[in-house]
């Protein structure tokens, strides 16, 4: 941890930084899965899914940045390299041999839901640590994940 005048207790800053770094890894992993799907999607819904996946990638950019900046504001080091993400992600690997649009949507929905669950747990943990700012950052991310999950699941539901 780097020296800071932030008045949160050192143990809280350390634990919140670790928690946020874990979610940074997961979210970057999800963004990369979405980008992979964007490039490789096939099927009758190609253009709609191609555009949706790219919009979802973009919808997470500010959230990654907010978490990483909070980590550094707390005196931590934001770990966003590909190597750090690969080591730290809790998400299942995205299948590289998946091309069918609806199967991609299913795989992305599973990963989005898993991350949303971790983020909601993190809201409680950062709040308990006394970091309302980190809880707020995670709350905003939770809303975005739920919205994107809704978009994905709508493709899988029958009218």
Short mmCIF file of C-alpha atoms in Angstrom, two decimals:
data_model
loop_
_atom_site.label_atom_id
_atom_site.label_comp_id
_atom_site.label_asym_id
_atom_site.label_seq_id
_atom_site.Cartn_x
_atom_site.Cartn_y
_atom_site.Cartn_z
CA UNK A 1 0.00 0.00 0.00
CA UNK A 2 1.16 3.49 -0.82
CA UNK A 3 1.16 6.30 1.71
CA UNK A 4 -2.02 8.38 1.71
CA UNK A 5 -3.82 10.89 3.89
CA UNK A 6 -7.09 9.04 3.30
CA UNK A 7 -8.66 8.66 6.75
CA UNK A 8 -10.03 5.14 6.27
CA UNK A 9 -8.29 2.61 8.48
CA UNK A 10 -5.30 0.93 6.83
CA UNK A 11 -6.86 -2.54 7.10
CA UNK A 12 -10.07 -1.25 5.46
CA UNK A 13 -8.11 0.38 2.64
CA UNK A 14 -6.17 -2.83 2.07
CA UNK A 15 -9.22 -5.12 2.10
CA UNK A 16 -11.31 -2.80 -0.10
CA UNK A 17 -8.42 -2.46 -2.57
CA UNK A 18 -8.14 -6.25 -2.79
CA UNK A 19 -11.89 -6.64 -3.27
CA UNK A 20 -12.00 -3.96 -5.97
CA UNK A 21 -9.00 -5.48 -7.75
CA UNK A 22 -10.84 -8.81 -7.86
CA UNK A 23 -13.85 -7.13 -9.45
CA UNK A 24 -11.61 -5.20 -11.88
CA UNK A 25 -10.18 -8.53 -13.04
CA UNK A 26 -13.65 -10.02 -13.44
CA UNK A 27 -15.02 -7.03 -15.30
CA UNK A 28 -12.06 -6.83 -17.69
CA UNK A 29 -12.45 -10.58 -18.27
CA UNK A 30 -16.15 -10.06 -19.06
CA UNK A 31 -15.29 -7.21 -21.42
CA UNK A 32 -12.80 -9.41 -23.25
CA UNK A 33 -15.38 -12.21 -23.53
CA UNK A 34 -17.85 -9.69 -24.96
CA UNK A 35 -15.25 -8.45 -27.44
CA UNK A 36 -14.48 -12.03 -28.48
CA UNK A 37 -18.20 -12.65 -28.97
CA UNK A 38 -18.54 -9.38 -30.91
CA UNK A 39 -15.83 -10.43 -33.35
CA UNK A 40 -16.93 -14.05 -33.79
CA UNK A 41 -20.73 -14.19 -33.49
CA UNK A 42 -22.56 -16.02 -36.27
CA UNK A 43 -26.20 -16.66 -37.05
CA UNK A 44 -29.44 -14.93 -38.00
CA UNK A 45 -29.14 -12.33 -35.22
CA UNK A 46 -25.58 -11.43 -36.19
CA UNK A 47 -25.84 -7.67 -36.57
CA UNK A 48 -28.03 -7.15 -33.50
CA UNK A 49 -25.73 -9.24 -31.29
CA UNK A 50 -22.56 -7.84 -32.87
CA UNK A 51 -23.69 -4.33 -31.94
CA UNK A 52 -25.11 -5.32 -28.54
CA UNK A 53 -21.88 -6.99 -27.43
CA UNK A 54 -19.85 -3.92 -28.39
CA UNK A 55 -22.26 -1.58 -26.58
CA UNK A 56 -21.92 -3.73 -23.47
CA UNK A 57 -18.12 -3.52 -23.59
CA UNK A 58 -18.42 0.27 -23.72
CA UNK A 59 -20.97 0.34 -20.89
CA UNK A 60 -18.38 -1.09 -18.50
CA UNK A 61 -15.44 1.22 -19.34
CA UNK A 62 -16.28 3.92 -16.77
CA UNK A 63 -16.93 1.30 -14.09
CA UNK A 64 -13.49 -0.29 -14.55
CA UNK A 65 -11.93 3.14 -14.41
CA UNK A 66 -13.87 4.14 -11.27
CA UNK A 67 -12.83 0.97 -9.44
CA UNK A 68 -9.19 1.28 -10.48
CA UNK A 69 -9.06 4.93 -9.46
CA UNK A 70 -10.67 4.12 -6.09
CA UNK A 71 -7.99 1.47 -5.51
CA UNK A 72 -5.23 3.99 -6.13
CA UNK A 73 -7.00 6.67 -4.05
CA UNK A 74 -6.93 4.19 -1.15
CA UNK A 75 -3.19 3.70 -1.60
CA UNK A 76 -3.41 0.44 -3.49
CA UNK A 77 -2.20 -0.56 -6.93
CA UNK A 78 -4.80 -1.20 -9.62
CA UNK A 79 -4.00 -4.51 -11.31
CA UNK A 80 -5.37 -4.38 -14.84
CA UNK A 81 -2.77 -6.08 -17.00
CA UNK A 82 -3.79 -9.11 -19.02
CA UNK A 83 -1.52 -11.25 -16.86
CA UNK A 84 -3.04 -9.92 -13.63
CA UNK A 85 -6.57 -10.39 -14.94
CA UNK A 86 -5.83 -13.95 -16.04
CA UNK A 87 -4.55 -14.82 -12.57
CA UNK A 88 -7.28 -13.05 -10.61
CA UNK A 89 -10.53 -13.54 -12.49
CA UNK A 90 -13.20 -15.66 -10.84
CA UNK A 91 -15.20 -16.06 -14.05
CA UNK A 92 -15.23 -19.30 -16.01
CA UNK A 93 -13.16 -19.11 -19.19
CA UNK A 94 -15.16 -18.05 -22.23
CA UNK A 95 -15.23 -20.87 -24.79
CA UNK A 96 -13.09 -20.01 -27.80
CA UNK A 97 -14.94 -22.45 -30.03
CA UNK A 98 -18.39 -20.88 -29.56
CA UNK A 99 -19.87 -19.08 -32.59
CA UNK A 100 -23.65 -19.55 -32.44
CA UNK A 101 -25.20 -16.26 -31.38
CA UNK A 102 -27.70 -17.67 -28.87
CA UNK A 103 -25.11 -19.95 -27.29
CA UNK A 104 -22.83 -16.94 -26.91
CA UNK A 105 -25.68 -15.01 -25.31
CA UNK A 106 -26.21 -17.88 -22.85
CA UNK A 107 -22.50 -18.04 -21.96
CA UNK A 108 -22.33 -14.26 -21.51
CA UNK A 109 -25.50 -14.23 -19.39
CA UNK A 110 -23.99 -16.85 -17.07
CA UNK A 111 -20.83 -14.78 -16.62
CA UNK A 112 -22.73 -11.53 -16.19
CA UNK A 113 -24.95 -13.07 -13.51
CA UNK A 114 -21.94 -14.52 -11.68
CA UNK A 115 -20.20 -11.14 -11.66
CA UNK A 116 -23.38 -9.36 -10.54
CA UNK A 117 -23.61 -11.73 -7.57
CA UNK A 118 -19.97 -11.02 -6.61
CA UNK A 119 -20.51 -7.29 -6.97
CA UNK A 120 -23.58 -7.35 -4.70
CA UNK A 121 -21.56 -9.23 -2.09
CA UNK A 122 -18.84 -6.61 -2.48
CA UNK A 123 -21.33 -3.81 -1.84
CA UNK A 124 -22.04 -5.28 1.59
CA UNK A 125 -18.36 -5.94 2.31
CA UNK A 126 -17.18 -2.44 1.38
CA UNK A 127 -20.03 -0.92 3.36
CA UNK A 128 -19.06 -3.01 6.40
CA UNK A 129 -15.45 -1.85 5.95
CA UNK A 130 -16.66 1.74 6.18
CA UNK A 131 -16.01 2.69 2.56
CA UNK A 132 -19.31 4.12 1.35
CA UNK A 133 -17.56 5.45 -1.77
CA UNK A 134 -16.47 1.99 -2.89
CA UNK A 135 -19.95 0.65 -2.07
CA UNK A 136 -21.41 3.39 -4.27
CA UNK A 137 -19.07 2.51 -7.14
CA UNK A 138 -20.10 -1.14 -6.87
CA UNK A 139 -23.79 -0.19 -6.65
CA UNK A 140 -23.53 1.66 -9.96
CA UNK A 141 -21.79 -1.35 -11.50
CA UNK A 142 -24.48 -3.66 -10.11
CA UNK A 143 -27.17 -1.61 -11.86
CA UNK A 144 -25.25 -1.82 -15.17
CA UNK A 145 -24.70 -5.56 -14.85
CA UNK A 146 -28.38 -6.15 -14.11
CA UNK A 147 -29.40 -4.02 -17.10
CA UNK A 148 -27.04 -5.89 -19.41
CA UNK A 149 -28.17 -9.23 -17.99
CA UNK A 150 -31.74 -8.23 -18.79
CA UNK A 151 -30.72 -7.45 -22.39
CA UNK A 152 -28.98 -10.81 -22.72
CA UNK A 153 -31.78 -12.82 -21.12
CA UNK A 154 -34.41 -11.11 -23.29
CA UNK A 155 -32.78 -12.82 -26.27
CA UNK A 156 -33.17 -16.20 -24.59
CA UNK A 157 -36.80 -15.84 -23.49
CA UNK A 158 -39.75 -16.88 -25.57
CA UNK A 159 -42.66 -14.42 -25.89
#
